[in-house]
XYZ file of C-alpha atoms in Angstrom:
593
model
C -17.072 19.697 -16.178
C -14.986 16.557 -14.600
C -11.362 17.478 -15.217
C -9.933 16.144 -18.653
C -6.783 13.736 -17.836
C -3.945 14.347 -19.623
C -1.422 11.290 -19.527
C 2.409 12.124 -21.105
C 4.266 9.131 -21.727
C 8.244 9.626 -21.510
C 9.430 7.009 -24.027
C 12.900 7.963 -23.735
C 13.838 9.884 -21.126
C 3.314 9.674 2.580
C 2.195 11.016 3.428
C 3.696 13.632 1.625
C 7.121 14.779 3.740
C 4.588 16.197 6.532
C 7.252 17.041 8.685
C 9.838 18.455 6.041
C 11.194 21.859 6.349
C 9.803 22.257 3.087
C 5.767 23.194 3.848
C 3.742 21.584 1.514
C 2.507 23.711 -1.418
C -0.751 24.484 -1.482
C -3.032 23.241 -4.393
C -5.398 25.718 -6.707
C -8.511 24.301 -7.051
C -10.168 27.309 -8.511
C -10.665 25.674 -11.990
C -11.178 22.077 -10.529
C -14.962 20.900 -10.683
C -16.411 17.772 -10.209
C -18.396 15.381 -12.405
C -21.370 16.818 -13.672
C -23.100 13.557 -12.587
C -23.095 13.069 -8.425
C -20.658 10.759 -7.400
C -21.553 10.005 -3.985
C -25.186 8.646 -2.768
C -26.692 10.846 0.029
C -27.907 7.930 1.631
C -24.621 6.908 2.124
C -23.954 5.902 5.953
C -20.892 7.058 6.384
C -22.052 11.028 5.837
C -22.768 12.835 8.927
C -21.474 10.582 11.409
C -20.744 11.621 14.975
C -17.155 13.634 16.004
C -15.154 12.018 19.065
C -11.650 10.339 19.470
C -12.318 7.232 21.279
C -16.222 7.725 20.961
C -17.058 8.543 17.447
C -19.955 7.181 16.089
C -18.953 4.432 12.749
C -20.647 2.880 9.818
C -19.495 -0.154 8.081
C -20.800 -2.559 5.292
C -19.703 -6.205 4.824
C -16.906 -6.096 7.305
C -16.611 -5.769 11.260
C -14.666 -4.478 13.338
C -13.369 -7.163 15.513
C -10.719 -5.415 18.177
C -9.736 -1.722 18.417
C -6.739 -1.405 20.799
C -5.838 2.096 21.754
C -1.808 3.657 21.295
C -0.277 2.507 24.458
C -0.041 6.110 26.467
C 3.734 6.546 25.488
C 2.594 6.789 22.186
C 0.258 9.856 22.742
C -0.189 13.307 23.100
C -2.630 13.682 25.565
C -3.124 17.599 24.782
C -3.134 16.794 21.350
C -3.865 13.390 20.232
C -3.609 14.318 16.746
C 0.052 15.615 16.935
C 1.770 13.955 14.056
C 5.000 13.218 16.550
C 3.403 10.524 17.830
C 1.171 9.394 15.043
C 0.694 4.959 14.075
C 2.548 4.515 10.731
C 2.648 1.209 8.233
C 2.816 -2.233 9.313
C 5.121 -5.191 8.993
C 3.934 -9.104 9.709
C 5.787 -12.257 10.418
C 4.308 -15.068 11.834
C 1.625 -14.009 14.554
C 3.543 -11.067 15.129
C 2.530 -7.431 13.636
C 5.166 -4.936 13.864
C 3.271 -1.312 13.827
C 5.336 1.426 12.931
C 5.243 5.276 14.935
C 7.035 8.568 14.529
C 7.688 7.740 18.040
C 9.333 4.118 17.307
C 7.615 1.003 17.109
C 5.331 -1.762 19.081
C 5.117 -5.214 18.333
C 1.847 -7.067 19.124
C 0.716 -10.526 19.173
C -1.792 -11.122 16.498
C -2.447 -15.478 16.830
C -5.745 -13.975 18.465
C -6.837 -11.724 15.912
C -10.114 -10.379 18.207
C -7.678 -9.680 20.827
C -4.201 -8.442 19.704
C -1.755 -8.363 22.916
C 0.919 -5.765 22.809
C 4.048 -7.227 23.676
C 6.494 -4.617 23.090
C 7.302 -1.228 22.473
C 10.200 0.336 20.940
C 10.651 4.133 21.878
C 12.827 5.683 19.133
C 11.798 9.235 17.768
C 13.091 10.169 14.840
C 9.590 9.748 11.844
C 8.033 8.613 9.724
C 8.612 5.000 11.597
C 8.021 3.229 8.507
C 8.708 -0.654 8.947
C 9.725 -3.912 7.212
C 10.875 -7.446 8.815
C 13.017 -9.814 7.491
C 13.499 -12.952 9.330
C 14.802 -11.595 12.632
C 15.868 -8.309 11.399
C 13.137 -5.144 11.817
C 14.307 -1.915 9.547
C 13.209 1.554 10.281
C 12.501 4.614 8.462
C 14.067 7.520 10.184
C 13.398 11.050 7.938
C 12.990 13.930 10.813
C 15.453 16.421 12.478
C 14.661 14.691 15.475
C 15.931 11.720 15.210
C 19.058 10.663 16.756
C 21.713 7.652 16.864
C 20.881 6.209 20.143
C 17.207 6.537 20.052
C 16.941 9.411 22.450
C 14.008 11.068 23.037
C 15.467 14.528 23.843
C 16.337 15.294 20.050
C 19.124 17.354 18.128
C 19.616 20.974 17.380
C 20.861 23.171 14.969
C 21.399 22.359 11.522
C 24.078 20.623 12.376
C 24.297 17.483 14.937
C 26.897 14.358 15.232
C 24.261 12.847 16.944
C 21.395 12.922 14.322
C 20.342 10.183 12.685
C 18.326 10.414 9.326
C 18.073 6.870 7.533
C 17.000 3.568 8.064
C 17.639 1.840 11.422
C 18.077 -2.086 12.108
C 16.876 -3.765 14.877
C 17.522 -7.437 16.052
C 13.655 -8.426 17.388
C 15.120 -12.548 17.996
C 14.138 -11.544 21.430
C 10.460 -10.242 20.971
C 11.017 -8.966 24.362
C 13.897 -6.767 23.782
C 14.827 -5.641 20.500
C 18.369 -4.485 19.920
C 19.589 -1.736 17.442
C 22.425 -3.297 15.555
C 23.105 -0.760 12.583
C 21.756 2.303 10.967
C 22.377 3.776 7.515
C 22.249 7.279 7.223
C 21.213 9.172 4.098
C 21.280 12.188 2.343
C 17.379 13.259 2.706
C 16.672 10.684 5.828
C 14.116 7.503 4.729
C 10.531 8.576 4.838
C 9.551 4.861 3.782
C 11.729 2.316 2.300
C 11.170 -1.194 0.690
C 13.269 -4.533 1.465
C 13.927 -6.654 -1.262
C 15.833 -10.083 -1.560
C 16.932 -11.794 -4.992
C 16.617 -15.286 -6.419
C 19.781 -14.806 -7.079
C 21.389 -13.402 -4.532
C 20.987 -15.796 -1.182
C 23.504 -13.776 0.997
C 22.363 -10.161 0.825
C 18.990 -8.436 1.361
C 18.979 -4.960 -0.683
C 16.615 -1.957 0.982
C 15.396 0.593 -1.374
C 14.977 3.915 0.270
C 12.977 6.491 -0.923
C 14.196 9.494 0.850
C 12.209 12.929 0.716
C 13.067 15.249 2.875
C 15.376 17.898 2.799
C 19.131 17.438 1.900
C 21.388 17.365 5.180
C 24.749 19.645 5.507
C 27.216 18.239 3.687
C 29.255 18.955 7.206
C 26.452 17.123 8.884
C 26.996 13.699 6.737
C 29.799 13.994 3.355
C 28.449 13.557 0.516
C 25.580 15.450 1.098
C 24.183 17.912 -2.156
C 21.217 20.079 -2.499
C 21.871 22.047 -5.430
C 20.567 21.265 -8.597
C 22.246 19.384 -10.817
C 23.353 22.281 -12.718
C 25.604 23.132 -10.715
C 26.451 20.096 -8.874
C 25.980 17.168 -10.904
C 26.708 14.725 -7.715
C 23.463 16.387 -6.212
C 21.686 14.072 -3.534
C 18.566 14.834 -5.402
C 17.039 12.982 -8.326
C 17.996 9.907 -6.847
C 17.350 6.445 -4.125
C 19.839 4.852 -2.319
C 19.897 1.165 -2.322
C 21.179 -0.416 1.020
C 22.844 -3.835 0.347
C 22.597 -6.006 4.260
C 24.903 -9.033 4.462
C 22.601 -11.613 5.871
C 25.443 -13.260 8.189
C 26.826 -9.752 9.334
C 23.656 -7.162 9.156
C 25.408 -4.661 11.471
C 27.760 -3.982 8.518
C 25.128 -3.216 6.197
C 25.625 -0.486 3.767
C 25.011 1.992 0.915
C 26.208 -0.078 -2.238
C 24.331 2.629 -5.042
C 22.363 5.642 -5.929
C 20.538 5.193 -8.983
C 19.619 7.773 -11.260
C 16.519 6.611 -11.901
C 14.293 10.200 -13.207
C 17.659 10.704 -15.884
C 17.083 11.470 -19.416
C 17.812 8.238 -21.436
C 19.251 10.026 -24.137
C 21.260 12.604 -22.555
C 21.839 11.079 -18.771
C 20.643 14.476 -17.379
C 19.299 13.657 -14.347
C 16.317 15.431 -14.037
C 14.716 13.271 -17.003
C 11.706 13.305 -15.703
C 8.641 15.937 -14.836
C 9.388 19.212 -13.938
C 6.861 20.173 -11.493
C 4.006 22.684 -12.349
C 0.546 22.443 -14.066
C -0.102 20.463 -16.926
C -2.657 22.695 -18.557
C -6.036 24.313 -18.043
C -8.025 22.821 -15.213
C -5.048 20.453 -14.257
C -3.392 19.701 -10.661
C -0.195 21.394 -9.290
C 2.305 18.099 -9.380
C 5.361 18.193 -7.521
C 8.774 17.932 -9.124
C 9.963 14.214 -9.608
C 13.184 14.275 -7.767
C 12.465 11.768 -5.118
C 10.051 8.514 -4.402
C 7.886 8.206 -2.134
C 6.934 5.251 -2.533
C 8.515 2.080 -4.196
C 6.500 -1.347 -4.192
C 8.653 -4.367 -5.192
C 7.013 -7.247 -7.435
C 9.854 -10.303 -7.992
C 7.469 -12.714 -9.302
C 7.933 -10.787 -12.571
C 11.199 -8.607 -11.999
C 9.463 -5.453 -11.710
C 8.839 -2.324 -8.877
C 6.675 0.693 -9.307
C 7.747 3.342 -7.898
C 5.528 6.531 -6.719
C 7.864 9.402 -7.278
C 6.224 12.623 -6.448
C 5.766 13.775 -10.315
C 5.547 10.443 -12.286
C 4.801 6.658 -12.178
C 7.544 4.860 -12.652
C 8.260 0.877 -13.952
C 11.673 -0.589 -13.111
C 13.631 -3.604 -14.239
C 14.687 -5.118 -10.209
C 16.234 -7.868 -12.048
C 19.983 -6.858 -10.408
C 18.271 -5.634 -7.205
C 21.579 -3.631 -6.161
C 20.914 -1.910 -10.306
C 16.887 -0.990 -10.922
C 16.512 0.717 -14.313
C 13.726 2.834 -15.804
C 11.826 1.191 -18.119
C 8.812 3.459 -18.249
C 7.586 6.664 -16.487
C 3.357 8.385 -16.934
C 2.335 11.084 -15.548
C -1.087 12.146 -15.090
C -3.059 16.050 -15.023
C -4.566 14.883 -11.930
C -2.359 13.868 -9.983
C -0.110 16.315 -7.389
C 1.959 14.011 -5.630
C 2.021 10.119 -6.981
C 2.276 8.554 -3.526
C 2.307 4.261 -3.516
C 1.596 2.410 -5.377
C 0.006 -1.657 -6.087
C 0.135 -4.534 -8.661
C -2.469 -6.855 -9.614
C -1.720 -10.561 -9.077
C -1.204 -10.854 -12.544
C 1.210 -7.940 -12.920
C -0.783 -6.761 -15.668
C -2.577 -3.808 -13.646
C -0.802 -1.196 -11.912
C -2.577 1.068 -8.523
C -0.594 4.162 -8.361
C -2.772 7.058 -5.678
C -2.173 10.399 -5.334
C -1.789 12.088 -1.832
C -3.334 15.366 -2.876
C -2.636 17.712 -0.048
C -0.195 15.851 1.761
C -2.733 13.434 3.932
C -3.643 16.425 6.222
C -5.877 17.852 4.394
C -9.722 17.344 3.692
C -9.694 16.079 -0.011
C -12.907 14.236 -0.143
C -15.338 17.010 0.608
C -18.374 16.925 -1.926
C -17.335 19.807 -4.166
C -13.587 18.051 -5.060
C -13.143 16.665 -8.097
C -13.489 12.736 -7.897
C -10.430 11.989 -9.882
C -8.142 13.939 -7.322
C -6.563 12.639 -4.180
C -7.735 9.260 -5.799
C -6.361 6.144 -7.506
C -5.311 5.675 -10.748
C -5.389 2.403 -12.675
C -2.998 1.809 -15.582
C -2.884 -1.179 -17.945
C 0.507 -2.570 -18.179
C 1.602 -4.296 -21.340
C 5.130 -5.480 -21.308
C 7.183 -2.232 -20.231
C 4.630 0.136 -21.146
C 1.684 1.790 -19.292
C -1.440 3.035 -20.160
C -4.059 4.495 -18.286
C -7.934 3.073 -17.807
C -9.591 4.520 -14.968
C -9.524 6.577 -11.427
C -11.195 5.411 -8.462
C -11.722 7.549 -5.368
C -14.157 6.347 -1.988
C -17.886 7.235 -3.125
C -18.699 8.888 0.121
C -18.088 12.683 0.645
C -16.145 13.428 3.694
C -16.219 16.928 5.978
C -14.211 19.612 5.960
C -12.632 18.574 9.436
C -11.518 14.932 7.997
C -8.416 14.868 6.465
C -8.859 11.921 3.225
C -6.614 11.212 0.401
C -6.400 7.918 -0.879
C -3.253 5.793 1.526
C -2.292 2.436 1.592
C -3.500 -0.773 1.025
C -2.945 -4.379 -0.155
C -4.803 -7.021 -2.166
C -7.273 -9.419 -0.749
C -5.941 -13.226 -2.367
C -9.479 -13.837 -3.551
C -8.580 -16.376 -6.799
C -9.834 -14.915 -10.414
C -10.370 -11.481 -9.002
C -8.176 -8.348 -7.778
C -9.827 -6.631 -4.750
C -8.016 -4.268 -2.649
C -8.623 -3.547 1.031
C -7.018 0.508 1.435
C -6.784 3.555 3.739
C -8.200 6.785 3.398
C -7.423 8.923 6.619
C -10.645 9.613 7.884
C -12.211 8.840 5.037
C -12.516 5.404 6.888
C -11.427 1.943 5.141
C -12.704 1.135 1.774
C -12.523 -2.726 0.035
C -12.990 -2.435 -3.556
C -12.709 -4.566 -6.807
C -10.365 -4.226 -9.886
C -10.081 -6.577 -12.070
C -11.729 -4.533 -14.401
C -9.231 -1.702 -14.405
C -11.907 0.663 -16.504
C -14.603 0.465 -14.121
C -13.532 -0.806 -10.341
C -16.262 -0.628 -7.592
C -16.549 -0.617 -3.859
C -17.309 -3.638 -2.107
C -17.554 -2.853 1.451
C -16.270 -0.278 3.760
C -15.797 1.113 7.290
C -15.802 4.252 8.366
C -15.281 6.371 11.998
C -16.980 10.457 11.869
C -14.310 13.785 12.562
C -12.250 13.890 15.879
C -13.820 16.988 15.823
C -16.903 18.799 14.427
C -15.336 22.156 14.630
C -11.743 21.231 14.003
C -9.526 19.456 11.777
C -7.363 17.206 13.853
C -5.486 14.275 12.083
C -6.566 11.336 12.567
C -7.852 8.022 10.069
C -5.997 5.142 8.516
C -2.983 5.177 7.487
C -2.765 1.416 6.467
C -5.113 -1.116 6.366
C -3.751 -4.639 4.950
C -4.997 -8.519 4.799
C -2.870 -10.758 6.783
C -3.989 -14.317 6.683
C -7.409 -14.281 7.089
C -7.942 -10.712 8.820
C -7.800 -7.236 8.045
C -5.232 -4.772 10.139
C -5.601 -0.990 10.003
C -3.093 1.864 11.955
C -5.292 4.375 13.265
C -3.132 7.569 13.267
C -4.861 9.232 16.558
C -6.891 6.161 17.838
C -4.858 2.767 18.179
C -4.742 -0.751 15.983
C -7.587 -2.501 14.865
C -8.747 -5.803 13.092
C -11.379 -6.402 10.672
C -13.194 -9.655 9.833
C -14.650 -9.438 6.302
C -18.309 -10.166 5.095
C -19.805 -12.043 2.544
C -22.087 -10.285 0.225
C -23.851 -10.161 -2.836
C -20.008 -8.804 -3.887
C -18.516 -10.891 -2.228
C -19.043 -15.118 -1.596
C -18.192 -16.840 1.280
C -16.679 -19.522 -0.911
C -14.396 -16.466 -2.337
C -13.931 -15.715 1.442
C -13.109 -19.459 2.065
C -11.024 -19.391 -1.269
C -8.533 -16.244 0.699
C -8.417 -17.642 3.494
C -6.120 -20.652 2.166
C -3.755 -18.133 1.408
C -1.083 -17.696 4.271
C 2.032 -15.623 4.674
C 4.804 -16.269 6.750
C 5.716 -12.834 6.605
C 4.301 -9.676 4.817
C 5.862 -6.662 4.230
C 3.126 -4.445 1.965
C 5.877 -2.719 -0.385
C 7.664 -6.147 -0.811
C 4.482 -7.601 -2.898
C 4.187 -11.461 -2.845
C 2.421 -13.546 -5.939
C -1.014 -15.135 -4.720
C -1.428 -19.319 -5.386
C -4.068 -21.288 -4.498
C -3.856 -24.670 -2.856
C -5.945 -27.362 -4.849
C -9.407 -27.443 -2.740
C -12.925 -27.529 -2.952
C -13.300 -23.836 -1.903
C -11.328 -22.312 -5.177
C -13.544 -24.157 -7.421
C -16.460 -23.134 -6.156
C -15.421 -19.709 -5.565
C -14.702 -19.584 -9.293
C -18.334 -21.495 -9.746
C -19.651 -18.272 -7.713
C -18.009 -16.235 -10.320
C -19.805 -17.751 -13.824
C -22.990 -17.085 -11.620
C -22.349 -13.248 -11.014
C -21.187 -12.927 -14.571
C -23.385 -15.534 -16.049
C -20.898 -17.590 -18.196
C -22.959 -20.302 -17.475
C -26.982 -20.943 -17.291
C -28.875 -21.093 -13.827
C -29.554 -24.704 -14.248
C -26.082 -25.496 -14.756
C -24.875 -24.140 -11.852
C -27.419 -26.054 -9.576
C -26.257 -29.261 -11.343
C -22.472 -28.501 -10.546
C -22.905 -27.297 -6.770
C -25.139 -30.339 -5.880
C -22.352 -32.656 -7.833
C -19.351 -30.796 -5.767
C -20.831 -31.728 -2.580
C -21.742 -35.096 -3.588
C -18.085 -35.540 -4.631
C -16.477 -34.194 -1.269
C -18.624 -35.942 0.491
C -17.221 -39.109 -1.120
C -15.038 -41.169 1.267
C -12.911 -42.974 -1.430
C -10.638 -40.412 -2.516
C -10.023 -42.429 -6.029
C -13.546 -42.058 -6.981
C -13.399 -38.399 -5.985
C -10.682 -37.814 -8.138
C -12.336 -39.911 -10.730
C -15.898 -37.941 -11.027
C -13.655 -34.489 -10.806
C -11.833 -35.329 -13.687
C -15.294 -36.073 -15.480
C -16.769 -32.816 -13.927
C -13.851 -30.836 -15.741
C -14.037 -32.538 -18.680
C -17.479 -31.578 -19.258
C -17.097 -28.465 -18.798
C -16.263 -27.568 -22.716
C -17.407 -24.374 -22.475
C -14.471 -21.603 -24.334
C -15.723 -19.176 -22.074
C -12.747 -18.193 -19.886
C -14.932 -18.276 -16.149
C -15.834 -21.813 -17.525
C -11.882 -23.333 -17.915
C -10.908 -21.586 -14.442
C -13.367 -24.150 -13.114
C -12.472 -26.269 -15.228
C -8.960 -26.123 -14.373
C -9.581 -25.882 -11.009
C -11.259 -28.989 -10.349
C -8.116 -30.434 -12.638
C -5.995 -29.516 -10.526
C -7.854 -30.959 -7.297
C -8.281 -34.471 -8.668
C -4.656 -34.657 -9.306
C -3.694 -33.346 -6.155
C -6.004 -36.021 -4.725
């Protein structure tokens, strides 16, 4: 029987730290089952697929792989090329740069090509998870291991405690492509395994970094400050707890630590372990960590609002005073174990939260696991409350040697619908649709076999996001490579068309920007495509509107144009609302005519 989910509201009150001292726990499974219906087609392409590291055999649907460029040889293990010290992280974009993150540093390639992505630099700076965001000129850092030290060496620290260790968030200076420059670093309590940059409407001289720290607590002789006891007995502990980073935009160097929000407190008694406790929640239920830390936090500032993935719970905050986020609402759910990232629809009405069941080094997609675990999880957000509606989880079985757990991802700007492009290890890339929150479905895919058939050696995707026009994906073991999407019976290419009007100057994935649509011919015909597939409108209709579209763009006098588009949305009376998108649409193109 498919595991029941059990969702507890609290009204009142990465990869998963894979290089923490902490191991991760291990999860019982022994009462998990799957559906009782098959979830996965055996026909499926993507099962049994070849093992190899630069050789192994792929399948894909509706989207091709357009370059694959291998980790420049600093940035491997040759021994081991899955060794996690030198594993491809998230990715940062400005302009026709992409800045891909490592746990050894950083390399910044030149993407105005998209088939053929030129590395210009590379950034050697151990230290993990190598996490990054840009700002203008300014690249931050995540910096979370032991390893890591103040001036970027590669030789390391010792001992539990080092004056040259560095556990935090670094800044860089990339004006110079060329030759970036460390110009500050922040260090934390618990290091930064990822952290999100945020900058306020109404705030114009300061950029605020949210830092989700999760690994273990330094010595308080190491950095002051610096608690790992509960709050019991320490009630200044550094757990339970993210830093915000305030950065003076004319002095960046000086940036600093300006709070440390209790964010998991009780509402009612300001306890600050408000939140879950770790533990089962009942028969048949996961093992879910402790919520005393983020892992993720995803900023939305079109509507004043982050979600934050914090190990235990789902969390909505108020980002209103960027340098003060407050809890508004926290879920949790009995099948999640660690709530890892998370995603908002365009709307803000949806929220994505996935679950990084066993850490992202484990195989969590084998045939015999239960579909809602290690998956995503779709709540329905209605003012500041959640409530959940569905799971979804890649419908192809994976091998025991693949390590899959839904990763990260970002939505494709396709107007009227919310489609997500995301990573799944080696479970391969998956494209999928939500606007439907109760019943999302995959749209096209791509997908590499094992680095090994009689090993598990990580490897996969650990990001895969759409960047004006194209589709980049960090290969943990294997390089950086771009995908061109497909149009399908799922897919249109005027919804293609539609996305590709969409452009970003610069894109940071956890800093989530609000999608609008130029006026053009392409949105109203991609919402046209849409009252076909859902049949808001007859057959014969829809003939008579494409043939009078193209007989109105091809009209040379732009009055008349704007003259028989303002008819065309006028007759379009229809309640329905597929019909007043195109309706609306087409409004807005005649009077942007």
């Amino acid at each position: 029987m498919r595991p029941v989910s059990v969702l507890l509201r609290f009204a009142l009150p990465a990869m998963l730290v894979l290089l923490c001292a902490a191991p991760v726990a291990a999860q019982d499974t022994a009462d998990a089952s799957s559906s009782d219906e098959q979830w996965w087609n055996p026909d499926d392409p993507r099962i049994g697929l070849d093992a190899g590291w630069y050789g192994a055999e792929s399948a894909s649907e509706h989207m091709t792989l357009l370059a694959s460029d291998p980790r420049p040889d600093t940035f491997v293990d040759p021994d081991n090329p899955g060794d996690l010290g030198f594993a491809n992280s998230d990715i940062a974009f400005r302009d026709n740069y992409a800045i891909v993150g490592n746990f050894m540093g950083f390399m910044i390639y030149d993407i105005s090509d998209p088939a053929q992505p030129n590395l210009e630099t590379t950034v050697v700076c151990p230290g993990g998870q190598g996490d990054v965001s840009i700002y203008g000129d300014l690249v931050f850092m995540s910096v979370e291991e032991m390893r890591g030290r103040v001036d970027c060496g590669s030789q390391g620290t010792s001992g539990p405690v080092d004056e040259e260790r560095f556990r935090g968030v670094r800044i860089f200076d990339v004006s110079d492509i060329a030759a970036p420059q460390q110009i500050a670093g922040v260090q934390t309590c618990r290091g930064s395994h990822t952290h999100t940059i945020l900058d306020s409407p109404n705030d114009d001289e300061n950029l605020y970094v949210y830092v989700s720290g999760t690994g273990p607590v330094r010595h308080e002789s190491e950095l002051e400050g610096c608690s790992d006891l509960p709050p019991s007995e320490d009630p200044e502990t550094s757990l339970f707890q993210i830093e915000v980073i305030q950065v003076p935009l004319d002095a960046p160097e000086t940036a600093k630590i300006v709070n440390e929000p209790r964010i998991f407190q009780d509402q009612e008694t300001g306890d600050p372990d408000g939140l879950w406790p770790g533990g089962r929640h009942g028969e048949n239920t996961q093992s879910t960590r402790a919520t005393n830390r983020c892992h993720d936090i995803t900023v939305y500032p079109e509507i004043g609002r982050a979600a934050g993935a914090c190990s235990g719970n789902g969390i909505l905050l108020d980002i209103t005073d960027p340098a003060n986020p407050e809890r508004i609402d926290a879920v949790a759910d009995s099948n999640f174990a660690f709530w890892h990232s998370a995603t908002f629809s365009n709307d803000g009405e949806t929220v994505l939260f996935t679950d990084e069941w066993g850490g992202g080094v484990a195989p969590r997609c084998q045939a015999d696991d239960p579909r809602t675990w290690g998956a995503n999880a779709f709540f329905r957000r209605t003012g500041d409350t959640m409530e959940h509606a569905s799971y979804y989880k890649i419908p192809a079985p994976q091998t025991e040697t693949e390590n899959c757990v839904a990763h990260n991802g970002s939505l494709i700007p396709v107007p009227g619908r919310d489609i997500k492009v995301q990573a799944w290890y080696q479970g391969g890339v998956s494209v999928f649709d939500f606007t439907d929150p109760s019943e999302p479905y995959e749209i096209a895919f791509f997908d590499r076999g094992p680095m090994s058939d009689d090993e598990l050696q990580i490897a996969g995707y650990w990001s895969t996001y759409w960047y004006n026009g194209r589709i980049y994906g960090t290969e943990i073991a294997r390089g950086f490579d771009v995908f061109e999407l497909e149009a399908s019976e799922h897919l249109t290419e005027n919804e293609l068309a539609a996305a590709q009007l969409v452009s970003y100057d610069t894109f940071n994935p956890q800093h989530q920007p609000h999608n609008e649509w130029p006026a053009d011919f392409a949105v109203v015909r991609a919402y046209l495509d849409q009252a076909e597939r859902h049949e808001a409108l007859s057959e014969d209709a829809i003939a008579e509107l494409r043939t009078e579209l193209d007989r109105i763009e091809a009209e040379s006098d732009a009055s008349a144009q704007q003259e028989a588009l303002e008819t065309l949305a006028a007759d379009l009376d229809d309640d329905s609302e597929r019909v007043q998108r195109i309706a609306t649409a087409a409004t807005d193109l005649a009077n942007s005519l």
